[in-house]
Amino acid sequence: MLQVAFIRQNVDFVKERLGVRNFSEIGLVDTVVSLDEQRKKLQQESETSQSSVNALSKEIGQLMAKGQKEEAEAKKQQVADLKAAIGPLSTRLAAVEEELTTALLRLPNLPAAAVPRGKTPEDNVIVKEGGPMPALPAGAQPHWDLAKKYNLIDFELGNKLTGSGFPVYIDKGAKLQRALIQYFLDFNTAAGYTEIEPPILVNEASARGTGQLPDKEGQMYYVNEDNLYLIPTAEVPVTNIYRDEIVKETQLPIRMTAYTPCFRREAGSYGKDVRGLNRLHQFDKVEIVQLVDPAKSYDVLEEMVAHVERLLLSLELPYRILRLCGGDMGFTSAMTYDFEVYSAAQEKWLEVSSVSNFESFQTNRMKIRYKDGGGKTQLVHSLNGSSLALPRIVACLLETHQTAEGISLPAALHPYFKAEKI
RNA sequence: GGAGGAAUGGCAGAGCGGUCGAUUGCGGCAGUCUUGAAAACUGUUGAAGGUAACACUUCCGGGGGUUCGAAUCCCUCUUCCUCCGCCA
């Protein structure tokens, strides 16, 4: 959520930035400013009256102590009159505040200066391509066929147990998942991230904190009985660890990594895009999250991108890094890099990581602050990224490294998989 | 699931319905002393809104109520502790 004070002072800039996203409800900015003015006015009025009430109450106490009943009664009447006036004022104030919050929640984050203009994924900028492009042998197979051939994943069994989008990993398929998770976590903790195992169900406040609520409840599985949401990403519980906290400057940067299953309803997706491991309702992911000094957040963003890139390189997969254009960025992000790996058999790029700087958009909602050198309390910046989402990595691993003698795994995985081949 | 008890500032822990944003201790910060450090001593130290700066308003787990006035009384929810039951 953007800060009202910032909007108030930078109306034109805010509108210009939202334009980079092709945000259609630019009028909301003026709405926010006008509601904020109303809020201030109403608040001042009611607080002035409240101040008089407080003073009179104090006087009444003193009069009662002296036994001056009549004077006290007269003041009581004054208080009653004031309170009668405050009543409707505070009702209106509450209504205006609620409208203001609702409007604010609908404003997406402002794209950073370096974010390219654009509407669709075609407008994303390819920053870098790397990794060896595979020269696949004749008869190369897509991952869903390979998964079947080597008995790694049973999609039909998942249909039976749960429904489509819930694959069952079996034998070496299950072992590969475990090896990847372990490898990713080790890779992250070696870089200074603290490992976290969070709950995978979160309450409403947490879902609101990272921006899943309001409006995106349809994308999350919801447990009605307990009013809890299955997490769509570890970002939600992990970032919320510091919700409503004021940390010391010396604690920054806070760096955390977590493996969790992730759950996404993704209603309305059909066809070849959801074939095999391309898009699932439940998948495994290792996430990295950082809370940092605002002045350093863009350096940290680059550092995180470099970190994820090193991880991908070690898997010996063809990849590319995109800087997302305004129109393709998530609601809460100020700048996002996507990582894609090349699925040779499908001849298409698959997103496996998204690394974003949210600046103070999430931390303003969550009230994650720190005391700077001058003793001033201010919001930290939050960032996160996947390192990595497993299914598409598995898809690409199988396809890229397939040989006539089996799947030959990259060296980095040997110690974890305890074998060089599937 | 059942029965009791509790929830106060970073932590610990006071607080009679009025002068309490809240005694005190620890911790933090600054200073005195010291070559430096420790100890000791002195001062300082919650957040949000608001203001040019003050003033002022709100916050003692959340929500509601009683009262001229609530951290203090009542209702309710949540969480924690103790005991019982169940249980990976």
Short mmCIF file of C-alpha atoms (C1' of nucleotides) in Angstrom, two decimals:
data_model
loop_
_atom_site.label_atom_id
_atom_site.label_comp_id
_atom_site.label_asym_id
_atom_site.label_seq_id
_atom_site.Cartn_x
_atom_site.Cartn_y
_atom_site.Cartn_z
CA MET A 1 0.00 0.00 0.00
CA LEU A 2 1.32 3.42 -0.94
CA GLN A 3 1.76 5.99 1.79
CA VAL A 4 -0.91 8.66 1.79
CA ALA A 5 1.52 11.40 2.73
CA PHE A 6 3.65 10.48 -0.29
CA ILE A 7 0.67 10.54 -2.63
CA ARG A 8 -0.48 13.86 -1.22
CA GLN A 9 2.90 15.43 -1.93
CA ASN A 10 3.53 13.80 -5.32
CA VAL A 11 0.19 13.56 -7.08
CA ASP A 12 1.49 14.07 -10.62
CA PHE A 13 4.44 11.77 -10.15
CA VAL A 14 2.18 9.03 -8.79
CA LYS A 15 -0.15 9.32 -11.77
CA GLU A 16 2.75 9.31 -14.21
CA ARG A 17 4.24 6.17 -12.61
CA LEU A 18 0.92 4.35 -12.55
CA GLY A 19 0.70 5.16 -16.24
CA VAL A 20 3.75 2.95 -16.81
CA ARG A 21 1.61 0.04 -15.67
CA ASN A 22 -1.34 1.12 -17.80
CA PHE A 23 -3.28 1.37 -14.60
CA SER A 24 -6.83 2.13 -15.69
CA GLU A 25 -8.21 3.81 -12.58
CA ILE A 26 -5.94 6.84 -12.41
CA GLY A 27 -8.88 8.76 -10.94
CA LEU A 28 -8.36 6.82 -7.72
CA VAL A 29 -5.36 9.00 -6.99
CA ASP A 30 -7.52 12.13 -6.83
CA THR A 31 -10.07 10.21 -4.82
CA VAL A 32 -7.40 9.34 -2.29
CA VAL A 33 -6.20 12.91 -2.03
CA SER A 34 -9.70 14.28 -1.53
CA LEU A 35 -10.65 11.60 1.01
CA ASP A 36 -7.46 12.34 2.88
CA GLU A 37 -8.38 16.02 3.05
CA GLN A 38 -11.83 15.18 4.34
CA ARG A 39 -10.32 12.83 6.85
CA LYS A 40 -8.03 15.49 8.22
CA LYS A 41 -10.82 18.02 8.50
CA LEU A 42 -13.19 15.67 10.29
CA GLN A 43 -10.44 14.44 12.54
CA GLN A 44 -9.48 17.94 13.59
CA GLU A 45 -13.07 18.86 14.33
CA SER A 46 -13.79 15.84 16.43
CA GLU A 47 -10.46 15.98 18.23
CA THR A 48 -10.99 19.59 19.23
CA SER A 49 -14.31 18.65 20.79
CA GLN A 50 -12.80 15.59 22.41
CA SER A 51 -10.11 17.78 23.90
CA SER A 52 -12.79 19.97 25.51
CA VAL A 53 -14.56 16.89 26.85
CA ASN A 54 -11.35 15.69 28.43
CA ALA A 55 -10.69 19.05 30.04
CA LEU A 56 -14.26 19.32 31.35
CA SER A 57 -14.15 15.80 32.75
CA LYS A 58 -11.05 16.70 34.64
CA GLU A 59 -12.74 19.79 36.06
CA ILE A 60 -15.78 17.76 37.06
CA GLY A 61 -13.54 15.45 39.01
CA GLN A 62 -12.02 18.37 40.88
CA LEU A 63 -15.43 19.93 41.59
CA MET A 64 -16.78 16.63 42.89
CA ALA A 65 -13.78 16.32 45.16
CA LYS A 66 -14.58 19.75 46.61
CA GLY A 67 -18.24 18.85 46.93
CA GLN A 68 -19.40 21.46 44.44
CA LYS A 69 -22.18 19.32 43.00
CA GLU A 70 -24.12 21.99 41.13
CA GLU A 71 -21.16 23.32 39.21
CA ALA A 72 -20.27 19.74 38.33
CA GLU A 73 -23.74 19.04 37.03
CA ALA A 74 -23.55 22.12 34.79
CA LYS A 75 -20.31 20.87 33.29
CA LYS A 76 -21.80 17.45 32.79
CA GLN A 77 -24.43 19.04 30.63
CA GLN A 78 -21.73 20.73 28.56
CA VAL A 79 -20.01 17.39 28.09
CA ALA A 80 -23.28 15.79 27.00
CA ASP A 81 -23.76 18.50 24.38
CA LEU A 82 -20.23 18.11 23.08
CA LYS A 83 -20.58 14.36 22.90
CA ALA A 84 -23.80 14.68 20.99
CA ALA A 85 -21.85 16.67 18.41
CA ILE A 86 -18.92 14.25 18.34
CA GLY A 87 -21.12 11.24 17.67
CA PRO A 88 -22.07 11.99 14.06
CA LEU A 89 -18.61 13.45 13.41
CA SER A 90 -16.83 10.27 14.36
CA THR A 91 -19.30 8.18 12.39
CA ARG A 92 -18.48 10.22 9.31
CA LEU A 93 -14.79 10.08 10.12
CA ALA A 94 -14.87 6.30 10.36
CA ALA A 95 -16.72 6.09 7.05
CA VAL A 96 -14.22 8.37 5.31
CA GLU A 97 -11.29 6.45 6.76
CA GLU A 98 -12.71 3.21 5.49
CA GLU A 99 -13.26 4.64 2.02
CA LEU A 100 -9.73 5.97 2.05
CA THR A 101 -8.27 2.59 2.99
CA THR A 102 -10.34 0.84 0.37
CA ALA A 103 -9.13 3.27 -2.29
CA LEU A 104 -5.53 2.93 -1.14
CA LEU A 105 -5.69 -0.84 -1.24
CA ARG A 106 -6.73 -0.67 -4.87
CA LEU A 107 -3.68 1.34 -5.93
CA PRO A 108 -0.83 -0.86 -7.15
CA ASN A 109 2.81 -0.13 -6.43
CA LEU A 110 4.65 2.51 -8.45
CA PRO A 111 7.05 1.05 -11.03
CA ALA A 112 10.67 2.05 -10.49
CA ALA A 113 12.34 4.38 -12.97
CA ALA A 114 14.11 1.50 -14.75
CA VAL A 115 10.88 -0.39 -15.44
CA PRO A 116 10.13 -0.47 -19.16
CA ARG A 117 6.78 0.79 -20.37
CA GLY A 118 4.56 -1.81 -21.92
CA LYS A 119 1.37 -3.79 -21.71
CA THR A 120 2.08 -7.42 -22.45
CA PRO A 121 4.83 -9.99 -21.90
CA GLU A 122 6.13 -9.06 -25.39
CA ASP A 123 7.22 -5.75 -23.92
CA ASN A 124 9.45 -7.36 -21.30
CA VAL A 125 13.14 -6.72 -21.82
CA ILE A 126 15.55 -9.64 -22.08
CA VAL A 127 18.44 -8.66 -19.88
CA LYS A 128 20.56 -11.74 -20.28
CA GLU A 129 20.64 -15.22 -21.75
CA GLY A 130 22.87 -17.96 -20.45
CA GLY A 131 23.42 -21.61 -19.95
CA PRO A 132 24.03 -24.15 -22.69
CA MET A 133 21.28 -24.47 -25.27
CA PRO A 134 20.75 -28.16 -25.65
CA ALA A 135 21.23 -29.99 -28.92
CA LEU A 136 18.63 -32.67 -28.36
CA PRO A 137 18.99 -36.04 -29.98
CA ALA A 138 16.45 -37.23 -32.51
CA GLY A 139 13.46 -38.65 -30.71
CA ALA A 140 13.85 -36.34 -27.73
CA GLN A 141 10.80 -36.43 -25.48
CA PRO A 142 8.85 -33.88 -23.46
CA HIS A 143 9.10 -34.20 -19.69
CA TRP A 144 5.69 -35.82 -19.21
CA ASP A 145 6.77 -38.71 -21.41
CA LEU A 146 10.13 -38.94 -19.67
CA ALA A 147 8.42 -38.86 -16.28
CA LYS A 148 6.37 -41.84 -17.37
CA LYS A 149 9.24 -43.66 -19.00
CA TYR A 150 11.36 -43.54 -15.84
CA ASN A 151 8.39 -43.86 -13.49
CA LEU A 152 9.05 -40.53 -11.77
CA ILE A 153 5.67 -38.82 -11.67
CA ASP A 154 2.13 -40.20 -11.84
CA PHE A 155 -0.32 -37.54 -12.96
CA GLU A 156 -3.32 -39.87 -13.21
CA LEU A 157 -2.80 -41.08 -9.66
CA GLY A 158 -2.93 -37.47 -8.53
CA ASN A 159 -6.27 -37.13 -10.28
CA LYS A 160 -7.52 -40.10 -8.32
CA LEU A 161 -6.27 -38.89 -4.95
CA THR A 162 -7.12 -35.23 -5.29
CA GLY A 163 -7.75 -33.85 -8.75
CA SER A 164 -5.87 -32.50 -11.72
CA GLY A 165 -2.84 -30.41 -10.91
CA PHE A 166 -1.76 -32.55 -7.97
CA PRO A 167 0.90 -34.91 -9.30
CA VAL A 168 2.31 -37.80 -7.29
CA TYR A 169 6.11 -38.07 -7.32
CA ILE A 170 7.33 -41.61 -7.06
CA ASP A 171 10.60 -43.36 -6.31
CA LYS A 172 13.41 -41.45 -8.05
CA GLY A 173 10.95 -38.70 -8.89
CA ALA A 174 10.26 -38.16 -5.18
CA LYS A 175 13.95 -38.45 -4.39
CA LEU A 176 14.78 -35.83 -6.99
CA GLN A 177 12.33 -33.41 -5.36
CA ARG A 178 13.95 -33.94 -1.99
CA ALA A 179 17.44 -33.57 -3.46
CA LEU A 180 16.53 -30.30 -5.17
CA ILE A 181 14.93 -28.82 -2.06
CA GLN A 182 17.91 -29.74 0.06
CA TYR A 183 20.35 -28.38 -2.51
CA PHE A 184 18.49 -25.09 -2.90
CA LEU A 185 18.25 -24.55 0.86
CA ASP A 186 21.94 -25.32 1.34
CA PHE A 187 22.81 -22.97 -1.49
CA ASN A 188 20.79 -20.18 0.14
CA THR A 189 21.98 -20.68 3.70
CA ALA A 190 25.58 -20.73 2.43
CA ALA A 191 24.88 -17.24 1.07
CA GLY A 192 23.73 -16.03 4.48
CA TYR A 193 20.00 -16.68 4.40
CA THR A 194 18.46 -18.06 7.59
CA GLU A 195 16.39 -21.16 7.03
CA ILE A 196 12.76 -20.97 8.12
CA GLU A 197 10.05 -23.58 8.17
CA PRO A 198 6.83 -21.58 8.38
CA PRO A 199 3.19 -22.63 8.66
CA ILE A 200 1.59 -23.28 5.30
CA LEU A 201 -1.78 -22.02 6.46
CA VAL A 202 -2.02 -18.33 7.24
CA ASN A 203 -4.66 -16.04 8.69
CA GLU A 204 -6.30 -13.10 7.01
CA ALA A 205 -3.92 -10.51 8.45
CA SER A 206 -0.92 -12.28 6.93
CA ALA A 207 -2.60 -12.65 3.55
CA ARG A 208 -3.40 -8.96 3.62
CA GLY A 209 0.14 -8.05 4.66
CA THR A 210 1.83 -9.37 1.54
CA GLY A 211 -0.99 -8.24 -0.74
CA GLN A 212 -2.94 -11.42 -1.49
CA LEU A 213 -5.99 -9.86 0.13
CA PRO A 214 -8.16 -8.13 -0.71
CA ASP A 215 -9.16 -9.09 -4.26
CA LYS A 216 -7.10 -12.20 -4.80
CA GLU A 217 -8.93 -14.54 -2.48
CA GLY A 218 -10.00 -16.52 -5.54
CA GLN A 219 -6.42 -17.59 -6.14
CA MET A 220 -5.97 -19.14 -2.71
CA TYR A 221 -7.42 -22.26 -1.20
CA TYR A 222 -9.48 -21.29 1.81
CA VAL A 223 -10.30 -23.31 4.89
CA ASN A 224 -13.68 -21.96 5.83
CA GLU A 225 -14.01 -23.62 9.21
CA ASP A 226 -10.95 -21.89 10.61
CA ASN A 227 -10.79 -18.84 8.36
CA LEU A 228 -7.31 -19.75 7.11
CA TYR A 229 -5.67 -19.69 3.70
CA LEU A 230 -3.28 -22.21 2.19
CA ILE A 231 -0.23 -20.23 1.18
CA PRO A 232 0.39 -19.54 -2.51
CA THR A 233 4.07 -18.93 -1.69
CA ALA A 234 6.38 -18.96 1.33
CA GLU A 235 6.67 -15.21 0.87
CA VAL A 236 3.42 -14.82 2.81
CA PRO A 237 4.28 -16.40 6.16
CA VAL A 238 7.98 -15.56 5.98
CA THR A 239 7.60 -11.83 5.32
CA ASN A 240 4.84 -11.61 7.91
CA ILE A 241 7.23 -12.83 10.58
CA TYR A 242 8.18 -9.18 11.00
CA ARG A 243 4.68 -7.74 10.72
CA ASP A 244 4.15 -4.93 13.27
CA GLU A 245 7.79 -5.00 14.30
CA ILE A 246 10.29 -2.20 14.60
CA VAL A 247 13.74 -3.67 14.13
CA LYS A 248 17.10 -2.16 14.90
CA GLU A 249 19.13 -0.82 12.04
CA THR A 250 21.88 -3.27 12.97
CA GLN A 251 19.52 -6.20 12.33
CA LEU A 252 19.31 -5.28 8.66
CA PRO A 253 19.52 -6.85 6.21
CA ILE A 254 17.24 -9.65 7.37
CA ARG A 255 17.63 -12.56 4.97
CA MET A 256 15.45 -15.65 5.13
CA THR A 257 14.91 -18.73 3.03
CA ALA A 258 12.15 -21.29 3.27
CA TYR A 259 10.99 -24.39 1.53
CA THR A 260 7.22 -24.86 1.43
CA PRO A 261 4.64 -26.48 -0.76
CA CYS A 262 2.65 -23.78 -2.54
CA PHE A 263 -1.03 -23.92 -3.41
CA ARG A 264 -2.70 -22.07 -6.25
CA ARG A 265 -6.21 -22.42 -7.51
CA GLU A 266 -5.43 -20.74 -10.84
CA ALA A 267 -8.99 -21.20 -12.00
CA GLY A 268 -9.62 -21.01 -15.72
CA SER A 269 -6.41 -22.44 -17.13
CA TYR A 270 -6.71 -25.15 -19.74
CA GLY A 271 -4.94 -26.80 -22.63
CA LYS A 272 -1.31 -27.38 -23.37
CA ASP A 273 -0.17 -24.65 -21.00
CA VAL A 274 -1.11 -26.86 -18.08
CA ARG A 275 0.25 -30.07 -19.53
CA GLY A 276 2.63 -32.05 -17.34
CA LEU A 277 4.46 -29.93 -14.79
CA ASN A 278 3.81 -26.62 -16.51
CA ARG A 279 1.16 -25.43 -14.12
CA LEU A 280 0.00 -27.13 -10.94
CA HIS A 281 -2.31 -26.53 -8.00
CA GLN A 282 0.31 -27.77 -5.57
CA PHE A 283 4.04 -27.45 -6.09
CA ASP A 284 7.25 -27.16 -4.14
CA LYS A 285 9.27 -24.00 -3.98
CA VAL A 286 12.22 -22.60 -2.09
CA GLU A 287 11.91 -18.90 -1.50
CA ILE A 288 14.32 -16.15 -0.48
CA VAL A 289 13.11 -13.02 1.33
CA GLN A 290 14.99 -9.94 2.42
CA LEU A 291 14.10 -6.93 4.56
CA VAL A 292 16.58 -4.15 3.96
CA ASP A 293 17.59 -0.53 4.38
CA PRO A 294 15.57 1.43 1.77
CA ALA A 295 18.71 3.06 0.38
CA LYS A 296 20.15 -0.34 -0.50
CA SER A 297 17.15 -2.21 -1.87
CA TYR A 298 18.06 -1.92 -5.54
CA ASP A 299 21.59 -3.15 -4.90
CA VAL A 300 20.05 -6.04 -3.00
CA LEU A 301 17.69 -6.75 -5.90
CA GLU A 302 20.68 -7.12 -8.25
CA GLU A 303 22.46 -9.27 -5.69
CA MET A 304 19.45 -11.57 -5.44
CA VAL A 305 19.22 -11.82 -9.20
CA ALA A 306 22.90 -12.77 -9.33
CA HIS A 307 22.30 -15.35 -6.59
CA VAL A 308 19.47 -17.03 -8.45
CA GLU A 309 21.49 -16.92 -11.64
CA ARG A 310 24.38 -18.77 -10.00
CA LEU A 311 21.94 -21.39 -8.81
CA LEU A 312 20.52 -21.87 -12.29
CA LEU A 313 23.97 -22.03 -13.82
CA SER A 314 24.90 -24.82 -11.45
CA LEU A 315 21.95 -26.82 -12.78
CA GLU A 316 23.37 -26.48 -16.28
CA LEU A 317 20.09 -25.29 -17.77
CA PRO A 318 19.51 -22.79 -20.55
CA TYR A 319 17.96 -19.67 -19.07
CA ARG A 320 17.21 -16.05 -19.66
CA ILE A 321 16.51 -13.10 -17.39
CA LEU A 322 13.76 -10.63 -18.18
CA ARG A 323 13.02 -7.26 -16.72
CA LEU A 324 9.26 -7.08 -16.63
CA CYS A 325 7.46 -4.18 -18.20
CA GLY A 326 4.97 -2.12 -16.21
CA GLY A 327 1.96 -3.94 -17.59
CA ASP A 328 3.26 -7.40 -16.74
CA MET A 329 4.43 -6.69 -13.20
CA GLY A 330 2.58 -7.87 -10.14
CA PHE A 331 0.34 -5.51 -8.19
CA THR A 332 2.74 -5.13 -5.27
CA SER A 333 6.04 -4.93 -7.13
CA ALA A 334 8.13 -1.86 -7.97
CA MET A 335 10.51 -3.85 -10.13
CA THR A 336 10.63 -7.50 -11.11
CA TYR A 337 13.06 -9.77 -12.88
CA ASP A 338 11.75 -13.07 -14.17
CA PHE A 339 13.93 -16.09 -14.77
CA GLU A 340 12.88 -18.51 -17.47
CA VAL A 341 14.37 -21.84 -18.45
CA TYR A 342 14.05 -23.29 -21.90
CA SER A 343 11.93 -26.36 -22.34
CA ALA A 344 13.61 -27.83 -25.39
CA ALA A 345 11.00 -30.45 -26.10
CA GLN A 346 8.12 -27.99 -25.78
CA GLU A 347 10.16 -25.29 -27.49
CA LYS A 348 9.12 -22.68 -25.03
CA TRP A 349 10.35 -20.68 -22.06
CA LEU A 350 9.06 -21.51 -18.58
CA GLU A 351 9.12 -19.10 -15.68
CA VAL A 352 10.99 -20.59 -12.71
CA SER A 353 11.71 -17.56 -10.60
CA SER A 354 10.49 -14.04 -10.11
CA VAL A 355 12.66 -11.69 -8.10
CA SER A 356 11.05 -8.45 -6.97
CA ASN A 357 11.65 -5.31 -4.99
CA PHE A 358 8.44 -4.19 -3.30
CA GLU A 359 10.09 -1.15 -1.76
CA SER A 360 7.79 -0.10 1.10
CA PHE A 361 4.55 -1.30 -0.49
CA GLN A 362 4.28 -4.47 1.57
CA THR A 363 6.03 -3.13 4.65
CA ASN A 364 3.61 -0.21 4.81
CA ARG A 365 0.78 -2.71 5.04
CA MET A 366 2.64 -4.83 7.54
CA LYS A 367 4.17 -1.89 9.42
CA ILE A 368 7.66 -3.35 9.28
CA ARG A 369 9.92 -0.50 10.32
CA TYR A 370 13.38 0.24 11.64
CA LYS A 371 15.01 3.04 13.55
CA ASP A 372 17.58 4.80 11.42
CA GLY A 373 20.78 6.42 12.67
CA GLY A 374 18.94 9.60 13.58
CA GLY A 375 16.45 7.66 15.71
CA LYS A 376 13.70 8.14 13.13
CA THR A 377 11.29 5.28 12.57
CA GLN A 378 10.81 4.39 8.93
CA LEU A 379 9.62 1.55 6.73
CA VAL A 380 12.12 -1.05 5.54
CA HIS A 381 12.04 -2.35 1.98
CA SER A 382 11.04 -5.93 1.26
CA LEU A 383 12.23 -8.15 -1.57
CA ASN A 384 11.74 -11.74 -2.49
CA GLY A 385 12.42 -14.29 -5.14
CA SER A 386 12.12 -17.96 -5.88
CA SER A 387 15.21 -20.06 -5.66
CA LEU A 388 13.63 -22.01 -7.17
CA ALA A 389 10.20 -23.34 -8.10
CA LEU A 390 10.65 -27.06 -8.58
CA PRO A 391 8.24 -28.38 -11.21
CA ARG A 392 9.47 -26.44 -14.19
CA ILE A 393 13.05 -26.98 -13.11
CA VAL A 394 12.35 -30.70 -13.08
CA ALA A 395 10.67 -30.46 -16.47
CA CYS A 396 13.67 -28.66 -17.91
CA LEU A 397 16.19 -30.93 -16.19
CA LEU A 398 14.58 -34.02 -17.63
CA GLU A 399 14.29 -32.62 -21.11
CA THR A 400 17.68 -30.92 -21.27
CA HIS A 401 19.71 -33.73 -19.80
CA GLN A 402 18.00 -36.69 -21.45
CA THR A 403 20.27 -39.15 -23.19
CA ALA A 404 19.82 -42.57 -24.68
CA GLU A 405 21.22 -44.01 -21.42
CA GLY A 406 18.97 -42.00 -19.09
CA ILE A 407 18.82 -38.56 -17.52
CA SER A 408 22.30 -37.37 -16.63
CA LEU A 409 22.09 -35.04 -13.65
CA PRO A 410 24.27 -31.94 -13.25
CA ALA A 411 27.27 -32.37 -10.95
CA ALA A 412 25.84 -30.04 -8.29
CA LEU A 413 23.06 -32.54 -7.63
CA HIS A 414 25.19 -35.68 -7.39
CA PRO A 415 25.88 -35.40 -3.65
CA TYR A 416 22.20 -34.80 -2.98
CA PHE A 417 20.74 -37.38 -5.31
CA LYS A 418 23.52 -39.81 -4.50
CA ALA A 419 23.71 -40.85 -8.12
CA GLU A 420 24.70 -39.24 -11.39
CA LYS A 421 21.89 -40.53 -13.50
CA ILE A 422 18.25 -41.47 -13.50
"C1'" G B 1 -13.03 -31.15 23.98
"C1'" G B 2 -13.89 -29.88 29.72
"C1'" A B 3 -12.44 -26.83 34.33
"C1'" G B 4 -9.75 -22.76 36.30
"C1'" G B 5 -6.08 -18.48 35.84
"C1'" A B 6 -3.80 -14.64 33.02
"C1'" A B 7 -2.86 -10.77 28.95
"C1'" U B 8 0.33 -3.54 30.73
"C1'" G B 9 6.06 -0.07 27.02
"C1'" G B 10 12.33 -4.20 23.96
"C1'" C B 11 12.03 -7.63 28.51
"C1'" A B 12 10.50 -8.20 33.71
"C1'" G B 13 6.86 -6.24 36.67
"C1'" A B 14 3.52 -2.21 39.70
"C1'" G B 15 -0.96 0.24 38.95
"C1'" C B 16 -7.36 2.88 44.64
"C1'" G B 17 -12.62 4.70 38.28
"C1'" G B 18 -10.15 11.01 38.07
"C1'" U B 19 -3.73 14.66 38.51
"C1'" C B 20 -1.71 7.50 34.30
"C1'" G B 21 1.19 7.17 28.28
"C1'" A B 22 1.33 4.80 32.86
"C1'" U B 23 5.85 3.60 39.48
"C1'" U B 24 10.18 0.60 39.37
"C1'" G B 25 14.07 -2.77 37.67
"C1'" C B 26 16.76 -4.70 33.47
"C1'" G B 27 18.14 -3.69 28.57
"C1'" G B 28 19.20 0.39 24.80
"C1'" C B 29 21.29 5.37 23.89
"C1'" A B 30 24.20 9.78 25.56
"C1'" G B 31 27.47 11.84 29.17
"C1'" U B 32 30.93 11.97 33.70
"C1'" C B 33 35.15 9.10 35.41
"C1'" U B 34 39.26 6.03 32.70
"C1'" U B 35 45.08 5.40 28.35
"C1'" G B 36 40.90 2.08 26.85
"C1'" A B 37 37.18 -1.08 28.81
"C1'" A B 38 34.35 -2.71 33.02
"C1'" A B 39 32.09 -0.90 37.42
"C1'" A B 40 29.84 3.35 39.49
"C1'" C B 41 27.14 7.85 38.84
"C1'" U B 42 23.91 11.38 35.81
"C1'" G B 43 20.54 12.05 32.01
"C1'" U B 44 17.57 9.94 28.26
"C1'" U B 45 14.55 6.02 26.03
"C1'" G B 46 7.00 3.38 23.06
"C1'" A B 47 3.80 4.02 18.63
"C1'" A B 48 0.15 6.38 15.22
"C1'" G B 49 -2.38 10.80 13.57
"C1'" G B 50 -1.75 16.11 13.65
"C1'" U B 51 1.35 20.92 13.55
"C1'" A B 52 6.04 25.29 10.44
"C1'" A B 53 7.01 23.99 15.48
"C1'" C B 54 4.05 23.55 19.75
"C1'" A B 55 -0.78 22.31 21.17
"C1'" C B 56 -3.99 18.48 20.69
"C1'" U B 57 -6.13 13.30 19.74
"C1'" U B 58 -5.67 7.93 19.98
"C1'" C B 59 -3.35 3.32 21.74
"C1'" C B 60 -2.38 -0.76 28.53
"C1'" G B 61 -4.29 -8.38 23.66
"C1'" G B 62 -8.93 -7.31 19.72
"C1'" G B 63 -14.07 -5.59 19.60
"C1'" G B 64 -18.35 -3.63 22.24
"C1'" G B 65 -20.62 -1.46 26.75
"C1'" U B 66 -21.31 1.36 31.69
"C1'" U B 67 -19.61 6.45 33.35
"C1'" C B 68 -18.96 13.47 33.22
"C1'" G B 69 -14.32 10.40 33.35
"C1'" A B 70 -11.87 3.37 32.18
"C1'" A B 71 -5.31 0.25 32.13
"C1'" U B 72 -8.79 -0.11 36.37
"C1'" C B 73 -16.03 -2.09 36.18
"C1'" C B 74 -19.29 -5.31 32.64
"C1'" C B 75 -19.91 -8.38 27.99
"C1'" U B 76 -17.52 -10.85 24.02
"C1'" C B 77 -13.58 -12.76 20.97
"C1'" U B 78 -8.48 -14.22 20.58
"C1'" U B 79 -4.02 -15.91 22.66
"C1'" C B 80 -1.09 -17.93 26.64
"C1'" C B 81 -0.52 -20.79 31.37
"C1'" U B 82 -2.22 -24.87 34.88
"C1'" C B 83 -5.18 -29.40 35.47
"C1'" C B 84 -8.22 -33.38 33.00
"C1'" G B 85 -9.40 -36.00 28.39
"C1'" C B 86 -7.81 -37.25 23.42
"C1'" C B 87 -3.73 -37.59 20.13
"C1'" A B 88 1.15 -37.67 15.56
#
